[in-house]
CSV table of C-alpha atoms in Angstrom, one decimal:
chain,number,residue,atom,x,y,z
A,1,UNK,CA,136.5,81.2,132.4
A,2,UNK,CA,133.0,81.9,131.4
A,3,UNK,CA,130.3,83.6,133.4
A,4,UNK,CA,127.8,80.9,132.6
A,5,UNK,CA,127.4,78.0,135.0
A,6,UNK,CA,127.2,74.3,135.3
A,7,UNK,CA,128.7,72.2,138.0
A,8,UNK,CA,132.2,71.0,137.8
A,9,UNK,CA,134.2,73.4,135.7
A,10,UNK,CA,135.8,76.8,135.8
A,11,UNK,CA,136.7,77.8,132.4
A,12,UNK,CA,134.9,78.7,129.2
A,13,UNK,CA,135.7,79.5,125.6
A,14,UNK,CA,135.3,83.1,124.5
A,15,UNK,CA,133.6,82.2,121.3
A,16,UNK,CA,130.6,80.4,122.8
A,17,UNK,CA,129.6,77.4,124.8
A,18,UNK,CA,128.6,73.8,124.1
A,19,UNK,CA,125.1,74.7,125.2
A,20,UNK,CA,124.8,77.9,123.2
A,21,UNK,CA,126.4,76.5,120.1
A,22,UNK,CA,123.7,73.8,119.6
A,23,UNK,CA,123.4,71.6,116.5
A,24,UNK,CA,120.9,73.4,114.3
A,25,UNK,CA,117.3,72.3,114.8
A,26,UNK,CA,116.8,71.4,111.2
A,27,UNK,CA,119.3,68.6,111.7
A,28,UNK,CA,117.7,67.3,114.8
A,29,UNK,CA,114.9,65.4,113.1
A,30,UNK,CA,112.4,63.6,115.2
A,31,UNK,CA,112.6,64.2,119.0
A,32,UNK,CA,113.4,60.5,119.5
A,33,UNK,CA,116.8,61.1,118.0
A,34,UNK,CA,119.6,61.3,120.6
A,35,UNK,CA,122.0,64.1,120.9
A,36,UNK,CA,124.7,61.8,119.5
A,37,UNK,CA,122.6,61.0,116.5
A,38,UNK,CA,122.0,64.7,115.9
A,39,UNK,CA,125.8,65.3,116.2
A,40,UNK,CA,126.6,62.5,113.9
A,41,UNK,CA,124.2,63.7,111.2
A,42,UNK,CA,124.8,67.5,111.5
A,43,UNK,CA,126.4,69.3,108.5
A,44,UNK,CA,130.2,69.4,108.9
A,45,UNK,CA,130.3,73.2,109.4
A,46,UNK,CA,127.6,73.0,112.2
A,47,UNK,CA,129.4,70.2,113.9
A,48,UNK,CA,132.8,72.0,113.7
A,49,UNK,CA,131.3,75.2,115.1
A,50,UNK,CA,129.7,73.3,118.0
A,51,UNK,CA,133.0,71.4,118.7
A,52,UNK,CA,134.9,74.7,118.7
A,53,UNK,CA,132.8,75.7,121.7
A,54,UNK,CA,134.2,72.6,123.5
A,55,UNK,CA,137.9,73.2,122.5
A,56,UNK,CA,139.2,76.2,120.6
A,57,UNK,CA,141.5,74.2,118.3
A,58,UNK,CA,140.2,74.2,114.8
A,59,UNK,CA,142.3,71.0,114.0
A,60,UNK,CA,140.7,69.3,117.0
A,61,UNK,CA,137.2,70.2,115.9
A,62,UNK,CA,137.8,69.3,112.2
A,63,UNK,CA,139.3,65.9,113.2
A,64,UNK,CA,136.3,65.0,115.4
A,65,UNK,CA,133.8,66.2,112.8
A,66,UNK,CA,135.5,64.3,110.0
A,67,UNK,CA,135.5,60.9,111.9
A,68,UNK,CA,131.7,60.9,112.4
A,69,UNK,CA,129.6,58.9,112.9
A,70,UNK,CA,130.5,57.7,116.5
A,71,UNK,CA,128.7,54.6,117.6
A,72,UNK,CA,128.6,55.7,121.3
A,73,UNK,CA,129.3,58.6,123.5
A,74,UNK,CA,132.3,56.7,124.9
A,75,UNK,CA,133.7,56.3,121.4
A,76,UNK,CA,133.3,60.0,120.8
A,77,UNK,CA,135.0,60.9,124.1
A,78,UNK,CA,137.8,58.5,123.5
A,79,UNK,CA,138.3,60.2,120.1
A,80,UNK,CA,138.3,63.6,121.7
A,81,UNK,CA,140.9,62.5,124.2
A,82,UNK,CA,143.1,61.1,121.4
A,83,UNK,CA,142.7,64.3,119.4
A,84,UNK,CA,143.6,66.4,122.6
A,85,UNK,CA,146.7,64.4,123.2
A,86,UNK,CA,147.8,64.9,119.5
A,87,UNK,CA,147.5,68.7,119.6
A,88,UNK,CA,150.6,70.4,118.3
A,89,UNK,CA,152.1,73.4,120.1
A,90,UNK,CA,150.3,75.8,117.8
A,91,UNK,CA,147.0,73.9,118.2
A,92,UNK,CA,147.4,74.1,122.0
A,93,UNK,CA,148.2,77.8,121.8
A,94,UNK,CA,145.1,78.3,119.7
A,95,UNK,CA,142.9,76.4,122.2
A,96,UNK,CA,144.3,78.1,125.2
A,97,UNK,CA,143.9,81.5,123.6
A,98,UNK,CA,140.2,80.8,123.2
A,99,UNK,CA,139.8,80.4,127.0
A,100,UNK,CA,138.8,83.4,129.1
A,101,UNK,CA,138.7,84.2,132.8
A,102,UNK,CA,135.3,84.1,134.3
A,103,UNK,CA,133.3,86.9,135.7
A,104,UNK,CA,133.2,86.2,139.4
A,105,UNK,CA,129.9,85.3,141.1
A,106,UNK,CA,128.2,88.5,142.3
A,107,UNK,CA,127.9,87.1,145.8
A,108,UNK,CA,131.7,86.6,146.3
A,109,UNK,CA,133.1,88.4,149.3
A,110,UNK,CA,135.2,91.5,148.3
A,111,UNK,CA,138.4,90.0,149.8
A,112,UNK,CA,138.0,86.8,147.8
A,113,UNK,CA,137.2,88.7,144.7
A,114,UNK,CA,140.5,90.7,145.1
A,115,UNK,CA,142.4,87.5,145.7
A,116,UNK,CA,140.9,85.8,142.7
A,117,UNK,CA,141.6,88.8,140.4
A,118,UNK,CA,145.1,89.0,141.6
A,119,UNK,CA,145.7,85.3,141.2
A,120,UNK,CA,144.3,85.3,137.6
A,121,UNK,CA,146.4,88.3,136.7
A,122,UNK,CA,149.6,86.8,138.1
A,123,UNK,CA,148.9,83.5,136.2
A,124,UNK,CA,148.1,85.2,132.9
A,125,UNK,CA,151.2,87.4,133.3
A,126,UNK,CA,153.4,84.3,133.9
A,127,UNK,CA,152.0,82.0,131.3
A,128,UNK,CA,150.2,84.2,128.7
A,129,UNK,CA,146.8,82.5,128.8
A,130,UNK,CA,143.8,82.2,131.1
A,131,UNK,CA,143.9,79.7,133.9
A,132,UNK,CA,142.0,76.5,133.1
A,133,UNK,CA,140.9,73.9,135.6
A,134,UNK,CA,138.4,71.1,135.7
A,135,UNK,CA,136.5,71.0,139.0
A,136,UNK,CA,134.8,67.6,138.5
A,137,UNK,CA,134.2,66.0,141.8
A,138,UNK,CA,134.1,69.2,143.8
A,139,UNK,CA,131.0,70.8,145.3
A,140,UNK,CA,130.1,74.3,144.2
A,141,UNK,CA,131.1,75.8,147.5
A,142,UNK,CA,134.6,74.4,147.1
A,143,UNK,CA,135.2,75.9,143.6
A,144,UNK,CA,136.7,79.2,144.7
A,145,UNK,CA,139.1,77.6,147.1
A,146,UNK,CA,140.1,75.0,144.5
A,147,UNK,CA,140.7,77.7,141.9
A,148,UNK,CA,142.8,79.9,144.2
A,149,UNK,CA,144.8,76.9,145.4
A,150,UNK,CA,145.3,75.6,141.9
A,151,UNK,CA,146.5,79.0,140.6
A,152,UNK,CA,148.9,79.4,143.5
A,153,UNK,CA,150.3,75.9,143.2
A,154,UNK,CA,150.7,76.1,139.4
A,155,UNK,CA,152.3,79.5,139.5
A,156,UNK,CA,155.4,77.6,140.7
A,157,UNK,CA,155.5,75.5,137.5
A,158,UNK,CA,158.1,76.0,134.8
A,159,UNK,CA,156.5,77.1,131.6
A,160,UNK,CA,156.8,73.7,129.8
A,161,UNK,CA,155.5,71.9,132.9
A,162,UNK,CA,152.5,74.3,133.1
A,163,UNK,CA,151.7,73.9,129.4
A,164,UNK,CA,151.4,70.1,130.0
A,165,UNK,CA,149.2,70.7,133.1
A,166,UNK,CA,147.0,73.2,131.2
A,167,UNK,CA,146.8,70.9,128.2
A,168,UNK,CA,145.5,68.1,130.4
A,169,UNK,CA,143.0,70.4,132.2
A,170,UNK,CA,141.8,71.6,128.8
A,171,UNK,CA,141.4,68.0,127.6
A,172,UNK,CA,139.2,67.3,130.7
A,173,UNK,CA,137.2,70.4,130.1
A,174,UNK,CA,136.7,69.6,126.4
A,175,UNK,CA,135.6,66.1,127.3
A,176,UNK,CA,132.8,67.4,129.6
A,177,UNK,CA,131.7,70.2,127.3
A,178,UNK,CA,131.5,67.6,124.5
A,179,UNK,CA,129.3,65.3,126.7
A,180,UNK,CA,127.0,68.2,127.3
A,181,UNK,CA,126.9,69.0,123.6
A,182,UNK,CA,125.6,65.6,122.7
A,183,UNK,CA,123.3,65.3,125.7
A,184,UNK,CA,120.0,63.8,124.8
A,185,UNK,CA,118.1,67.0,125.7
A,186,UNK,CA,116.9,69.1,122.8
A,187,UNK,CA,118.6,72.5,122.3
A,188,UNK,CA,116.1,74.3,124.5
A,189,UNK,CA,116.5,71.9,127.4
A,190,UNK,CA,120.2,71.3,127.0
A,191,UNK,CA,122.5,71.7,130.0
A,192,UNK,CA,124.1,75.0,130.6
A,193,UNK,CA,127.7,75.7,129.8
A,194,UNK,CA,130.1,73.5,131.8
A,195,UNK,CA,131.6,76.6,133.5
A,196,UNK,CA,131.2,77.9,136.9
A,197,UNK,CA,131.4,81.5,138.0
A,198,UNK,CA,133.3,82.1,141.3
């Protein structure tokens, strides 16, 4: 989980974020171009680097970059979902290894901070990767409770069951990060990382 914030998510890639890994300005062209157009016309290497900030699987990023151009955001998101469902076990391991626990929000009460750190440590010890969860649909003041409840609930999963849950949460996170990546805003005005500190 990243320390950068945007409503709805609580996980972030270690290597960067969709917002900080923008498509290079020289590929943006006129300001009338949409984010999707910039993504579609970016050099393959730049597109792959930006995609890796959405999901840490190189195969996932290469696949999405190779199938450009996408006619609509929905088409891109559908392709991202399909690529996520097709991740092999090593691809999923690579993507999950790229996720990192967030630095908790500075205003979090000490008892909540202790509980959160202990929950993350227990989860990572059990499953070998950071806890990933999409918090779409929850208000910011509900995030901490949802994370703690999610970790406690998922700690009871068998390893294979939890891999399936984590893969689906990662797919949802990648989808939202990707939507932010191709947002119509220019790089300077793009949304923050879709991660939320707790």
